[in-house]
XYZ file of C-alpha atoms in Angstrom:
560
model
C 24.240 75.329 32.824
C 25.118 76.244 36.412
C 28.352 78.124 37.010
C 31.245 76.115 38.415
C 30.145 72.707 37.084
C 32.689 71.084 34.755
C 31.575 70.354 31.152
C 30.834 66.696 30.373
C 33.409 65.364 27.877
C 32.149 64.012 24.517
C 32.614 60.232 24.356
C 33.497 58.864 20.908
C 32.804 55.116 20.721
C 32.798 54.363 17.012
C 35.265 55.075 14.253
C 34.654 58.232 12.238
C 32.409 57.555 9.267
C 30.430 54.791 11.009
C 26.745 54.952 10.043
C 24.235 54.067 12.760
C 20.474 53.999 12.545
C 18.203 52.680 15.249
C 14.740 52.569 16.745
C 11.333 52.104 15.205
C 12.357 53.781 11.937
C 15.138 51.260 11.386
C 12.803 48.329 12.055
C 10.226 49.649 9.588
C 12.984 50.224 7.020
C 14.077 46.574 7.335
C 10.475 45.422 6.884
C 10.143 47.565 3.726
C 13.327 45.987 2.284
C 11.913 42.487 2.833
C 8.618 43.475 1.201
C 10.521 44.758 -1.831
C 12.105 41.304 -2.251
C 8.763 39.529 -1.924
C 7.257 41.796 -4.618
C 10.034 40.689 -6.972
C 9.355 36.991 -6.329
C 5.556 37.140 -6.026
C 4.845 36.852 -9.760
C 6.780 33.549 -10.013
C 4.469 31.565 -7.676
C 2.068 28.875 -8.839
C 1.253 27.095 -12.101
C 0.774 30.413 -13.925
C 3.871 32.069 -12.449
C 6.115 34.156 -14.682
C 9.861 33.715 -15.206
C 12.635 36.228 -14.522
C 15.422 36.997 -16.994
C 18.485 38.068 -15.005
C 21.606 39.406 -16.731
C 24.836 39.576 -14.716
C 27.706 42.060 -15.077
C 29.374 39.823 -17.691
C 26.287 39.871 -19.889
C 25.333 36.234 -19.149
C 21.549 35.749 -19.024
C 19.605 33.239 -16.944
C 15.874 32.571 -17.116
C 14.335 31.047 -13.990
C 11.384 31.133 -11.611
C 13.102 29.263 -8.776
C 13.062 31.508 -5.691
C 16.476 30.512 -4.314
C 18.135 30.918 -7.738
C 16.598 34.374 -8.311
C 17.727 35.653 -4.914
C 21.234 34.265 -5.468
C 21.508 35.926 -8.888
C 20.185 39.290 -7.668
C 23.117 39.688 -5.223
C 21.056 41.507 -2.594
C 23.203 43.703 -0.332
C 20.666 45.015 2.203
C 21.751 43.319 5.474
C 18.235 42.610 6.808
C 16.896 41.501 3.435
C 19.724 38.973 3.154
C 17.922 37.021 5.887
C 15.280 36.124 3.295
C 18.013 35.003 0.894
C 19.352 32.698 3.611
C 15.969 31.106 4.389
C 15.343 30.490 0.681
C 18.713 28.721 0.419
C 18.029 26.733 3.585
C 14.630 25.640 2.230
C 16.270 24.637 -1.066
C 18.966 22.625 0.706
C 16.603 20.933 3.178
C 13.577 20.032 1.041
C 14.389 21.380 -2.438
C 11.022 23.043 -3.105
C 8.885 25.843 -1.677
C 11.600 28.515 -1.866
C 9.286 31.203 -3.258
C 6.535 30.318 -0.766
C 8.829 30.660 2.256
C 10.019 34.139 1.197
C 6.472 35.366 0.465
C 5.213 34.029 3.789
C 8.028 35.631 5.819
C 7.515 39.004 4.119
C 3.725 38.832 4.536
C 4.089 38.099 8.265
C 6.120 41.306 8.585
C 3.616 43.257 6.486
C 0.680 42.171 8.640
C 2.334 43.366 11.882
C 3.850 46.574 10.516
C 0.913 48.616 11.795
C 1.315 47.136 15.280
C 5.001 48.136 15.280
C 4.024 51.698 14.306
C 1.493 51.800 17.140
C 4.170 50.797 19.653
C 3.456 47.098 20.281
C 6.622 45.411 21.555
C 8.318 43.210 18.942
C 8.804 40.540 21.627
C 5.035 40.123 22.030
C 4.700 39.770 18.248
C 7.536 37.207 18.116
C 5.939 35.209 20.923
C 2.606 35.194 19.076
C 4.273 34.127 15.812
C 5.993 31.175 17.480
C 2.781 30.042 19.171
C 0.871 30.275 15.867
C 3.639 28.380 14.006
C 3.461 25.560 16.588
C -0.312 25.427 16.126
C 0.123 25.262 12.336
C 2.719 22.467 12.455
C 0.614 20.479 14.908
C -2.427 20.880 12.636
C -0.462 19.672 9.583
C 0.624 16.578 11.499
C -3.030 15.902 12.388
C -4.445 16.174 8.869
C -1.571 14.857 6.692
C -2.283 11.733 4.640
C 0.153 8.803 4.864
C 1.043 7.130 1.565
C 0.572 3.366 1.464
C 3.882 1.867 0.289
C 2.747 -1.775 0.273
C 1.399 -1.690 -3.311
C 4.380 -0.736 -5.492
C 2.252 0.275 -8.528
C -0.016 2.469 -6.403
C 2.993 3.966 -4.609
C 4.680 4.804 -7.909
C 1.514 6.510 -9.185
C 1.395 8.650 -6.039
C 5.041 9.684 -6.420
C 4.364 10.719 -10.025
C 1.561 12.993 -8.770
C 3.916 14.625 -6.245
C 6.498 15.235 -8.999
C 3.809 16.684 -11.311
C 2.688 19.150 -8.627
C 6.264 20.381 -8.186
C 6.641 20.873 -11.957
C 3.305 22.633 -12.490
C 4.860 26.059 -11.852
C 8.026 25.406 -13.872
C 9.104 25.935 -17.452
C 8.647 22.197 -18.186
C 4.970 22.026 -17.115
C 3.923 21.189 -20.701
C 5.914 17.919 -20.467
C 4.879 16.956 -16.915
C 3.986 13.279 -17.620
C 7.306 12.616 -19.402
C 9.541 14.263 -16.786
C 7.505 13.023 -13.783
C 8.090 9.418 -14.875
C 11.785 10.165 -15.418
C 12.175 11.713 -11.937
C 10.387 8.830 -10.178
C 12.453 6.258 -12.097
C 15.626 8.130 -11.092
C 14.712 8.110 -7.387
C 13.704 4.427 -7.474
C 17.119 3.573 -9.028
C 18.862 4.758 -5.844
C 19.506 2.884 -2.650
C 16.142 3.254 -0.877
C 17.788 3.398 2.551
C 19.879 6.458 1.955
C 18.448 8.129 -1.237
C 21.529 10.255 -1.918
C 20.398 12.609 -4.704
C 24.081 13.386 -5.497
C 24.235 9.951 -7.150
C 21.821 11.194 -9.835
C 24.150 12.634 -12.460
C 22.860 15.350 -14.791
C 24.408 15.944 -18.214
C 23.252 18.667 -20.614
C 23.412 18.258 -24.394
C 22.249 21.226 -26.473
C 19.962 20.507 -29.414
C 16.850 18.391 -29.892
C 13.608 18.683 -27.970
C 12.739 18.031 -24.332
C 11.292 14.638 -25.266
C 14.765 13.575 -26.449
C 16.005 13.617 -22.846
C 17.152 10.214 -21.543
C 17.403 8.386 -18.243
C 20.427 6.075 -18.166
C 20.081 3.412 -15.453
C 23.738 3.557 -14.687
C 26.429 6.097 -15.513
C 27.008 8.269 -18.556
C 29.746 10.797 -19.136
C 31.013 12.746 -22.082
C 33.784 11.154 -24.143
C 37.098 12.249 -22.677
C 40.095 13.669 -24.552
C 41.628 10.863 -26.617
C 44.764 10.314 -28.639
C 45.344 8.633 -31.996
C 44.358 4.990 -31.838
C 41.138 5.594 -29.872
C 38.975 5.133 -32.976
C 40.382 1.604 -33.445
C 39.152 0.544 -30.007
C 35.859 -1.390 -29.730
C 32.907 0.833 -28.738
C 30.480 -1.856 -27.523
C 30.948 -4.619 -24.933
C 28.609 -7.120 -23.299
C 29.408 -7.974 -19.658
C 32.897 -6.401 -19.714
C 35.241 -6.271 -16.736
C 35.891 -2.624 -15.826
C 39.105 -1.365 -14.216
C 39.137 2.082 -12.560
C 42.564 3.634 -12.015
C 44.245 6.659 -10.529
C 47.403 5.995 -12.556
C 49.058 7.982 -15.342
C 49.786 5.843 -18.421
C 51.912 8.277 -20.365
C 55.584 8.746 -21.263
C 56.828 11.840 -19.461
C 59.470 14.121 -20.946
C 62.682 13.839 -18.917
C 63.054 17.584 -18.509
C 59.721 17.759 -16.663
C 60.621 15.334 -13.931
C 64.312 15.113 -13.147
C 67.811 16.274 -13.946
C 70.242 13.454 -14.733
C 73.920 14.024 -15.456
C 75.423 11.392 -17.813
C 78.771 10.909 -19.536
C 77.874 8.713 -22.509
C 75.029 8.265 -24.978
C 74.495 4.643 -23.920
C 73.579 5.832 -20.408
C 70.929 8.126 -21.867
C 69.556 5.273 -23.971
C 69.371 3.085 -20.853
C 67.266 5.752 -19.102
C 64.867 5.981 -22.070
C 64.609 2.189 -22.278
C 63.864 2.015 -18.545
C 61.030 4.496 -18.933
C 59.479 2.458 -21.759
C 59.976 -0.691 -19.715
C 58.049 0.830 -16.791
C 55.013 1.798 -18.878
C 54.973 -1.554 -20.748
C 55.077 -3.360 -17.404
C 52.024 -1.401 -16.283
C 50.168 -2.134 -19.535
C 50.955 -5.859 -19.345
C 49.691 -5.972 -15.756
C 46.427 -4.290 -16.841
C 45.919 -6.732 -19.748
C 46.430 -9.740 -17.462
C 43.514 -8.630 -15.256
C 41.121 -9.400 -18.151
C 39.624 -5.854 -18.059
C 38.011 -4.736 -21.320
C 37.239 -1.151 -20.203
C 40.022 0.862 -18.523
C 39.184 4.232 -16.943
C 41.627 6.583 -15.236
C 41.445 9.939 -13.460
C 44.881 10.748 -14.911
C 45.924 10.959 -18.594
C 46.262 7.866 -20.785
C 48.756 8.829 -23.503
C 49.036 7.963 -27.198
C 51.345 4.963 -26.629
C 48.934 3.334 -24.148
C 45.887 4.216 -26.271
C 47.318 2.445 -29.351
C 48.528 -0.484 -27.211
C 45.000 -0.980 -25.818
C 43.474 -0.643 -29.318
C 45.715 -3.452 -30.623
C 44.330 -5.735 -27.879
C 40.629 -4.760 -28.287
C 40.498 -2.875 -24.974
C 38.644 0.428 -24.540
C 40.336 3.153 -22.466
C 39.427 6.669 -21.280
C 41.788 9.000 -19.433
C 41.116 12.227 -17.540
C 37.691 10.971 -16.397
C 36.187 13.547 -13.960
C 36.491 12.366 -10.345
C 32.722 12.585 -9.687
C 31.912 10.466 -12.759
C 34.568 7.858 -11.911
C 33.224 7.604 -8.363
C 29.705 7.000 -9.687
C 31.037 4.361 -12.135
C 32.637 2.486 -9.237
C 29.427 2.656 -7.182
C 27.416 1.380 -10.147
C 29.662 -1.407 -11.462
C 31.505 -2.426 -8.291
C 35.226 -2.798 -7.708
C 37.443 0.021 -6.459
C 39.773 2.714 -7.775
C 43.362 1.384 -7.939
C 46.402 3.636 -7.519
C 48.859 1.008 -8.774
C 48.882 -1.521 -11.616
C 50.417 -4.360 -9.592
C 48.506 -7.046 -7.689
C 45.089 -6.235 -9.202
C 42.676 -9.089 -8.463
C 39.174 -9.918 -9.705
C 37.452 -8.313 -6.707
C 39.044 -4.973 -7.660
C 37.200 -4.981 -11.013
C 33.602 -4.064 -11.718
C 31.209 -5.209 -14.414
C 28.036 -4.081 -16.175
C 25.586 -5.595 -18.648
C 26.407 -3.233 -21.515
C 29.096 -0.658 -22.201
C 28.672 1.520 -25.269
C 30.069 4.721 -26.715
C 27.097 6.427 -28.312
C 26.371 9.635 -30.202
C 23.897 11.896 -28.354
C 23.239 15.151 -30.187
C 26.573 16.675 -31.109
C 28.493 14.822 -28.385
C 29.723 11.264 -27.873
C 28.908 9.672 -24.507
C 30.219 6.598 -22.716
C 27.255 4.693 -21.278
C 27.401 2.003 -18.571
C 24.004 0.259 -18.360
C 22.504 -2.794 -16.618
C 25.010 -2.308 -13.807
C 25.486 -5.098 -11.288
C 25.192 -2.696 -8.375
C 22.982 -0.021 -9.924
C 22.606 2.522 -7.137
C 23.072 5.478 -9.434
C 21.601 6.871 -12.642
C 22.177 9.724 -15.086
C 19.746 12.203 -16.634
C 20.785 13.429 -20.089
C 18.811 16.607 -20.752
C 18.155 17.946 -24.244
C 16.764 21.282 -25.327
C 17.385 24.348 -27.438
C 19.001 27.270 -25.625
C 21.560 26.718 -22.890
C 19.496 28.830 -20.433
C 16.484 26.644 -21.149
C 18.365 23.416 -20.341
C 19.695 24.954 -17.113
C 16.153 25.849 -16.026
C 15.015 22.292 -16.852
C 17.826 21.039 -14.588
C 16.693 23.326 -11.725
C 13.069 22.220 -12.184
C 14.039 18.544 -12.094
C 16.144 19.143 -8.964
C 13.058 20.494 -7.168
C 10.960 17.543 -8.336
C 13.660 15.021 -7.337
C 13.853 16.513 -3.824
C 10.058 16.453 -3.465
C 9.813 12.800 -4.542
C 12.746 11.923 -2.259
C 10.932 13.479 0.716
C 7.710 11.682 -0.212
C 9.569 8.347 -0.318
C 11.404 8.975 2.958
C 8.552 10.450 4.984
C 5.473 9.192 3.161
C 3.120 11.956 4.355
C 1.469 14.389 1.941
C -0.971 17.306 2.036
C -2.967 19.003 -0.723
C -1.229 21.835 -2.581
C -2.613 24.801 -4.495
C -3.133 26.878 -1.338
C -5.429 24.266 0.259
C -3.314 23.564 3.336
C -2.605 27.297 3.883
C -6.332 28.114 3.849
C -6.999 25.250 6.273
C -4.275 26.451 8.651
C -5.520 30.031 8.407
C -9.047 28.979 9.417
C -7.695 26.816 12.247
C -5.472 29.561 13.720
C -8.163 32.230 13.337
C -10.621 30.029 15.214
C -8.065 29.414 17.973
C -7.242 33.138 18.216
C -10.699 33.959 19.605
C -9.834 31.950 22.714
C -6.739 34.086 23.478
C -7.023 37.417 25.359
C -4.916 40.529 24.806
C -2.507 41.513 22.065
C -1.551 37.915 21.265
C -5.010 37.492 19.724
C -4.159 40.211 17.199
C -0.822 38.568 16.391
C -2.490 35.174 15.843
C -5.035 36.825 13.538
C -2.185 38.510 11.620
C -0.439 35.124 11.229
C -3.677 33.566 9.955
C -4.148 36.372 7.432
C -0.509 36.142 6.272
C -0.962 32.446 5.371
C -3.575 33.502 2.791
C -0.868 35.184 0.694
C -0.080 31.829 -0.989
C -3.557 31.120 -2.467
C -4.067 34.862 -3.111
C -0.871 35.124 -5.127
C -1.653 31.918 -7.078
C -4.978 33.529 -8.065
C -3.399 36.874 -9.004
C -0.737 35.189 -11.163
C -3.411 33.151 -12.963
C -5.520 36.260 -13.647
C -8.354 35.155 -11.328
C -10.354 37.317 -8.897
C -8.481 36.543 -5.672
C -11.048 38.177 -3.363
C -13.914 36.138 -4.796
C -11.973 32.822 -4.743
C -10.626 33.337 -1.217
C -14.184 33.967 0.006
C -15.281 30.684 -1.612
C -12.360 28.865 0.013
C -13.104 30.348 3.456
C -16.701 29.117 3.145
C -15.625 25.596 2.096
C -13.059 25.308 4.895
C -15.577 26.590 7.449
C -17.862 23.719 6.350
C -15.111 21.137 6.973
C -13.777 20.691 3.410
C -10.142 20.919 4.465
C -8.541 20.041 1.116
C -10.196 22.709 -1.041
C -7.676 24.927 -2.841
C -7.266 27.085 -5.928
C -8.070 25.611 -9.347
C -6.465 27.751 -12.060
C -8.110 25.811 -14.914
C -11.713 25.148 -13.871
C -14.663 27.550 -14.128
C -15.314 27.469 -10.357
C -11.781 28.496 -9.420
C -11.816 26.081 -6.426
C -11.677 22.282 -6.124
C -10.708 19.458 -3.798
C -6.986 19.327 -4.525
C -6.507 16.031 -2.689
C -8.908 14.353 -5.145
C -7.297 16.277 -8.019
C -3.905 14.811 -6.963
C -2.251 18.188 -6.394
C -0.047 16.863 -3.612
C 3.026 18.059 -1.749
C 5.055 16.387 1.017
C 3.952 17.772 4.378
C 7.622 18.286 5.268
C 7.842 21.054 2.613
C 5.037 22.976 4.341
C 6.302 22.380 7.891
C 9.789 23.546 6.943
C 8.427 26.621 5.129
C 6.292 27.719 8.098
C 9.079 27.212 10.636
C 11.676 28.969 8.462
C 9.403 31.918 7.623
C 8.497 32.374 11.302
C 12.137 32.320 12.389
C 13.148 34.781 9.662
C 10.329 37.197 10.540
C 11.201 36.963 14.248
C 14.869 37.595 13.497
C 14.094 40.754 11.527
C 11.706 41.996 14.249
C 14.395 41.522 16.892
C 16.805 43.960 15.165
C 16.397 47.610 16.228
C 19.775 49.052 15.250
C 22.109 48.753 12.282
C 25.743 49.819 12.607
C 27.531 50.082 9.295
C 31.323 50.411 9.461
C 33.117 53.118 7.457
C 34.165 52.203 3.923
C 37.817 51.146 4.086
C 39.954 53.088 1.605
C 42.937 51.839 -0.317
C 45.838 54.098 0.690
C 47.496 53.535 -2.676
C 44.454 54.744 -4.528
C 43.947 57.980 -2.606
C 40.657 59.341 -1.267
C 39.368 60.644 -4.578
C 39.018 57.321 -6.405
C 35.468 56.508 -7.526
C 33.646 53.488 -6.033
C 35.077 50.216 -7.311
C 38.265 51.828 -8.605
C 40.272 50.626 -5.624
C 39.278 47.017 -6.303
C 40.148 47.434 -9.976
C 43.508 48.918 -9.017
C 44.243 45.913 -6.825
C 43.165 43.468 -9.504
C 45.253 45.257 -12.123
C 48.448 45.311 -10.068
C 50.960 43.662 -12.389
C 54.062 41.720 -11.548
C 56.264 44.774 -11.998
C 54.262 47.046 -9.666
C 55.696 47.260 -6.155
C 53.421 46.408 -3.220
C 53.031 49.233 -0.724
């Protein structure tokens, strides 16, 4: 340093304790975190995929092979790796299936270009190449996709069953594919075909029995609500009943809960009690005059009202969950009334059959042959609770796939067939591009092969040998050849074998994986703020103790 020059002051920008890491090392670290996630999910892909048993901090266990569910249960904290969690959730919300595929594809894209990052290739060139290749892939899918003919209803139904079966082939319920595929297609066809709102498919779980004991109710079913004495005297079966849905409480309330009344004589008190009884009897009389034989309410129906209805051969259920009551109204017609006065016929609904029925160890109220049946209910049976929950997740994926097939009507072959076709197409196009973008296109093409490769590895097949066979078939123009985990050849025409998936699932997966990979490549610095300390706890508390101290603060402890 030259004499006479003033020293440059140190500039402090960030709070003490802030952790910063940047540059190429940080980018490679983020890529490694994403690869670690993909290694966890890889073994769940395909018809021979394995399940994961995940135990949370409360000791509750869940068994699943659904990508979005696994990532949610793992509670991943690495900030870059959480991007993959988000794309899996987005894929699940948008199309319902392909969550594992989208995570594997995004991670493989990063793996294929990791060497280029190390050699100093700009991430922006790689991102540009990825986006170009993704556009090529989507355009190619739109060229080769097969449109389902909806004119023949029997043929159309058969095609939907094949789409549902393909979705279930990698799930826990694959042994019962024909049974559940029919159930899923029936459920979708029960809905309003213009809007296909899958939220109108109710799912109820009843432990016990086998999978084949599961039922599809073409209407609404919900568990018997809390009832008072007198409920057993009510009829449990009606043909063509009028149904009244209420948001009214039919119960005598204790005076001390509602109001304070100052009185001078006992007769005044008796007048208040008589008035209360008069009010509830007026409501009950108004309900009986409507002609309704089934009365449902979101709010409680007390013992007085229950016995009163039983004496007049009327069935009632109080405290019906809001979602179930809404589905009842959509199925049987009418509307939810918030008062018992001026109820007319158009406010009531009706159905062909109402029955209270024993299913397993529970009693269920079933509304079938509904006049406006735009909803249905799946009642799932099975042994362990975790097993039934996984059946529910599997059926959700299949329902979403069939919904997309009905709405869009375009399908492609599954089992890695479309990925191999896209890989060959992009690789062929790459030779016409000069410079570094050619390498990026080739990396994208190679990354697409992770799907058929992983299906082979999970099934115990020789992935190198089968991928070579598939490359040869696709080079000869057989665009629908994919992996066959059962046959001796290991490859087959999956379009002829009816291994189908909606093309929207593939388009969404490719776009999402490309965006996620580009997002991770665009990050070159991570700034992690200092851990905030609880001043009450002091600096020496172990990790998590501050949160426990806050949670344990009782009513008598003063706030600081």
